CSV table of C-alpha atoms and ligand atoms in Angstrom, one decimal:
chain,number,residue,atom,x,y,z
Y,2,MET,CA,155.9,47.9,-22.8
Y,3,LYS,CA,156.3,45.1,-25.3
Y,4,THR,CA,153.1,43.0,-26.0
Y,5,ILE,CA,154.1,39.4,-26.0
Y,6,ALA,CA,151.5,36.8,-27.2
Y,7,VAL,CA,151.8,33.0,-27.0
Y,8,TYR,CA,150.2,30.9,-29.7
Y,9,PRO,CA,149.9,27.4,-28.1
Y,10,GLY,CA,148.8,24.2,-29.8
Y,11,SER,CA,149.7,20.6,-30.5
Y,12,PHE,CA,150.9,21.5,-34.0
Y,13,ASP,CA,151.0,17.8,-34.8
Y,14,PRO,CA,151.9,18.9,-37.5
Y,15,ILE,CA,151.7,22.6,-38.3
Y,16,THR,CA,149.2,23.2,-41.1
Y,17,ASN,CA,148.6,26.1,-43.5
Y,18,GLY,CA,145.7,27.2,-41.2
Y,19,HIS,CA,148.2,27.6,-38.3
Y,20,LEU,CA,150.6,29.4,-40.5
Y,21,ASP,CA,147.8,31.9,-41.5
Y,22,ILE,CA,147.2,32.6,-37.8
Y,23,ILE,CA,151.0,33.1,-37.2
Y,24,GLU,CA,151.3,35.5,-40.1
Y,25,ARG,CA,148.4,37.6,-39.0
Y,26,GLY,CA,149.3,37.3,-35.3
Y,27,VAL,CA,152.8,38.5,-35.6
Y,28,LYS,CA,151.5,41.8,-37.1
Y,29,MET,CA,149.4,42.4,-34.0
Y,30,PHE,CA,152.0,41.9,-31.3
Y,31,ASP,CA,155.6,42.8,-30.6
Y,32,GLU,CA,156.6,39.2,-30.1
Y,33,LEU,CA,154.9,36.0,-30.8
Y,34,ILE,CA,155.8,32.7,-29.1
Y,35,VAL,CA,154.6,29.6,-31.0
Y,36,LEU,CA,154.4,27.1,-28.3
Y,37,VAL,CA,154.2,23.3,-28.8
Y,38,ALA,CA,152.1,22.5,-25.8
Y,39,PHE,CA,150.9,19.2,-24.3
Y,40,ASN,CA,147.3,18.2,-25.0
Y,41,PRO,CA,146.6,15.2,-22.8
Y,42,LYS,CA,143.6,14.3,-25.0
Y,43,LYS,CA,145.6,13.9,-28.2
Y,44,PRO,CA,148.2,11.2,-28.8
Y,45,ALA,CA,150.9,12.7,-31.0
Y,46,LEU,CA,152.3,11.4,-34.2
Y,47,PHE,CA,155.5,13.6,-34.2
Y,48,THR,CA,157.8,14.1,-31.2
Y,49,VAL,CA,157.9,17.6,-29.7
Y,50,THR,CA,161.4,18.2,-31.2
Y,51,GLU,CA,160.1,17.2,-34.7
Y,52,ARG,CA,157.1,19.5,-34.4
Y,53,GLN,CA,159.3,22.4,-33.2
Y,54,GLU,CA,161.8,21.8,-36.1
Y,55,MET,CA,159.0,21.8,-38.6
Y,56,ILE,CA,157.5,25.0,-37.3
Y,57,HIS,CA,160.9,26.6,-37.2
Y,58,GLY,CA,161.7,25.6,-40.8
Y,59,VAL,CA,158.3,26.9,-42.1
Y,60,ILE,CA,158.7,30.2,-40.3
Y,61,THR,CA,162.3,30.7,-41.6
Y,62,SER,CA,161.4,29.8,-45.2
Y,63,GLN,CA,157.9,31.4,-45.5
Y,64,LEU,CA,158.0,34.5,-43.4
Y,65,GLY,CA,160.1,37.5,-44.1
Y,66,ALA,CA,161.7,39.9,-41.6
Y,67,GLU,CA,158.7,39.4,-39.3
Y,68,GLY,CA,159.9,35.9,-38.6
Y,69,GLY,CA,162.6,37.6,-36.4
Y,70,ARG,CA,159.8,38.4,-33.9
Y,71,ILE,CA,158.6,34.9,-33.6
Y,72,ARG,CA,160.1,32.4,-31.1
Y,73,VAL,CA,159.3,28.6,-31.2
Y,74,ASP,CA,159.2,26.9,-27.8
Y,75,SER,CA,157.7,23.8,-26.1
Y,76,TYR,CA,156.2,23.2,-22.7
Y,77,SER,CA,154.6,20.2,-21.0
Y,78,GLY,CA,152.9,22.1,-18.1
Y,79,LEU,CA,150.0,24.4,-17.6
Y,80,LEU,CA,149.8,27.0,-20.3
Y,81,ILE,CA,148.8,29.8,-18.0
Y,82,ASN,CA,152.0,29.3,-16.0
Y,83,TYR,CA,154.1,29.4,-19.2
Y,84,ALA,CA,152.4,32.7,-20.2
Y,85,GLN,CA,153.1,34.3,-16.8
Y,86,ASP,CA,156.7,33.1,-16.6
Y,87,ASN,CA,157.3,34.5,-20.1
Y,88,ASN,CA,155.5,37.8,-19.6
Y,89,ALA,CA,152.9,37.0,-22.2
Y,90,GLY,CA,149.7,38.9,-21.6
Y,91,ILE,CA,147.9,37.3,-24.5
Y,92,ILE,CA,147.0,33.7,-25.5
Y,93,LEU,CA,146.3,33.6,-29.2
Y,94,ARG,CA,144.0,31.0,-30.7
Y,95,GLY,CA,142.5,30.4,-34.1
Y,96,LEU,CA,138.8,29.7,-34.4
Y,97,ARG,CA,137.5,27.6,-37.2
Y,98,ALA,CA,133.9,26.5,-37.9
Y,99,VAL,CA,131.3,26.2,-35.1
Y,100,SER,CA,132.7,22.9,-33.8
Y,101,ASP,CA,135.7,24.7,-32.2
Y,102,PHE,CA,133.7,27.2,-30.3
Y,103,GLU,CA,132.6,25.3,-27.2
Y,104,TYR,CA,136.0,23.8,-26.5
Y,105,GLU,CA,137.8,27.1,-27.1
Y,106,PHE,CA,135.3,28.9,-24.9
Y,107,GLN,CA,135.8,26.4,-22.0
Y,108,MET,CA,139.5,26.6,-22.3
Y,109,ALA,CA,139.5,30.5,-22.4
Y,110,LEU,CA,137.3,30.6,-19.3
Y,111,MET,CA,139.4,28.1,-17.4
Y,112,ASN,CA,142.6,30.0,-18.3
Y,113,ARG,CA,140.8,33.3,-17.2
Y,114,LYS,CA,139.8,31.7,-14.0
Y,115,MET,CA,143.4,30.9,-13.3
Y,116,SER,CA,144.7,34.3,-14.2
Y,117,ARG,CA,142.9,37.5,-15.0
Y,118,GLU,CA,146.2,39.0,-16.2
Y,119,VAL,CA,146.2,36.9,-19.4
Y,120,GLU,CA,143.6,37.5,-22.1
Y,121,THR,CA,142.7,35.0,-24.8
Y,122,VAL,CA,142.4,36.6,-28.2
Y,123,PHE,CA,140.8,34.7,-31.1
Y,124,LEU,CA,141.4,35.1,-34.8
Y,125,MET,CA,138.9,33.7,-37.2
Y,126,THR,CA,140.7,31.2,-39.4
Y,127,GLY,CA,141.0,32.3,-43.1
Y,128,TYR,CA,138.1,30.8,-45.1
Y,129,LYS,CA,140.4,28.6,-47.1
Y,130,TRP,CA,141.5,26.8,-43.9
Y,131,PHE,CA,138.1,26.6,-42.2
Y,132,TYR,CA,138.0,22.9,-42.3
Y,133,THR,CA,141.7,22.2,-42.1
Y,134,ALA,CA,142.6,20.2,-39.0
Y,135,SER,CA,145.7,18.3,-38.2
Y,136,ASN,CA,143.7,15.2,-37.3
Y,137,MET,CA,142.0,15.0,-40.7
Y,138,ILE,CA,145.2,15.7,-42.5
Y,139,LYS,CA,146.9,12.8,-40.6
Y,140,GLU,CA,144.1,10.5,-41.3
Y,141,ALA,CA,144.2,11.2,-45.1
Y,142,ALA,CA,148.0,11.0,-45.2
Y,143,SER,CA,148.0,7.7,-43.3
Y,144,PHE,CA,145.9,6.1,-46.1
Y,145,GLY,CA,148.1,7.7,-48.8
Y,146,GLY,CA,145.7,10.6,-49.6
Y,147,SER,CA,147.2,13.8,-50.9
Y,148,VAL,CA,147.3,16.7,-48.3
Y,149,SER,CA,149.0,19.0,-50.8
Y,150,GLY,CA,148.0,22.6,-50.3
Y,151,LEU,CA,146.8,22.0,-46.7
Y,152,VAL,CA,150.2,21.8,-45.1
Y,153,PRO,CA,153.6,23.4,-46.2
Y,154,GLU,CA,155.5,21.2,-48.7
Y,155,SER,CA,158.2,20.5,-46.1
Y,156,VAL,CA,155.6,19.2,-43.7
Y,157,GLU,CA,153.9,17.1,-46.4
Y,158,LYS,CA,157.3,15.4,-46.9
Y,159,GLU,CA,157.7,14.7,-43.2
Y,160,LEU,CA,154.2,13.2,-43.1
Y,161,LEU,CA,155.0,10.9,-46.0
Y,162,LYS,CA,158.2,9.9,-44.3
Y,163,LYS,CA,156.6,9.2,-41.0
Y,164,TYR,CA,153.8,7.0,-42.4
Y,165,ALA,CA,156.4,5.1,-44.6
Y,166,GLU,CA,158.4,4.4,-41.4
Y,167,LYS,CA,155.2,3.2,-39.7
Y,168,ARG,CA,154.4,0.9,-42.5
Y,169,GLU,CA,157.9,-0.5,-42.5
Y,170,ASP,CA,157.6,-1.2,-38.7
Y,171,VAL,CA,154.4,-3.1,-39.3
Y,172,CYS,CA,155.9,-5.2,-42.2
Y,173,LEU,CA,159.1,-6.1,-40.3
J,6,PNS,O1,146.1,22.3,-30.8
J,6,PNS,P1,145.3,21.9,-29.6
J,6,PNS,O2,145.5,20.5,-29.3
J,6,PNS,O3,143.9,22.3,-29.7
J,6,PNS,O4,145.9,22.8,-28.4
J,6,PNS,C1,145.4,22.6,-27.1
J,6,PNS,C2,146.5,23.1,-26.1
J,6,PNS,C3,147.7,22.3,-26.2
J,6,PNS,C4,146.7,24.5,-26.2
J,6,PNS,C5,145.8,22.8,-24.6
J,6,PNS,O5,145.6,21.4,-24.5
J,6,PNS,C6,146.7,23.3,-23.5
J,6,PNS,O6,146.7,24.5,-23.2
J,6,PNS,N1,147.5,22.4,-22.9
J,6,PNS,C7,148.4,22.7,-21.8
J,6,PNS,C8,147.8,22.3,-20.5
J,6,PNS,C9,146.8,23.4,-20.1
J,6,PNS,O7,147.1,24.5,-19.7
J,6,PNS,N2,145.5,23.1,-20.4
J,6,PNS,C10,144.4,24.1,-20.3
J,6,PNS,C11,143.7,24.0,-19.0
J,6,PNS,S1,142.1,24.6,-19.4
């Protein structure tokens, strides 16, 4: 039986920390679905399609043959339903510094309450990305700060473009 894992997140946008989890996760499972999911607590900067395209582009350009076992998808409903409908027995999440723990623990327990057939597996984020969070990256980029090295180059370009568009909207 194939082991299918789903790696859900807002990915607004994908960071090098996410990419690290994808690269390591794909080695552990037969198939990895990177899922742009809906987090009602986070207003998004990029559209779902833009986020999917960025993830797809990064996987295609930065991962070798292993990229062939990765699927990028999006979903606006309950994660556990998506996992079950797609025969994914694993939810993969990255764990950064202590601040992530409580939220991740609650989410894993809630998902486990809804289905005991789906296990949440955590990978410790690589030490270089311990403090890399999309929110911080967006805040820095919105004020013109450099986020080079924290996100793939293609994503950095998209961030610059997005904030330039926003500034234009304000000026008009
Ligand atoms: O990258 P994020 O924002 O920390 O990811 C959180 C996400 C999108 C995985 C989470 O909000 C989610 O699972 N959303 C889908 C709705 C759902 O199933 N919520 C969990 C109920 S506990």
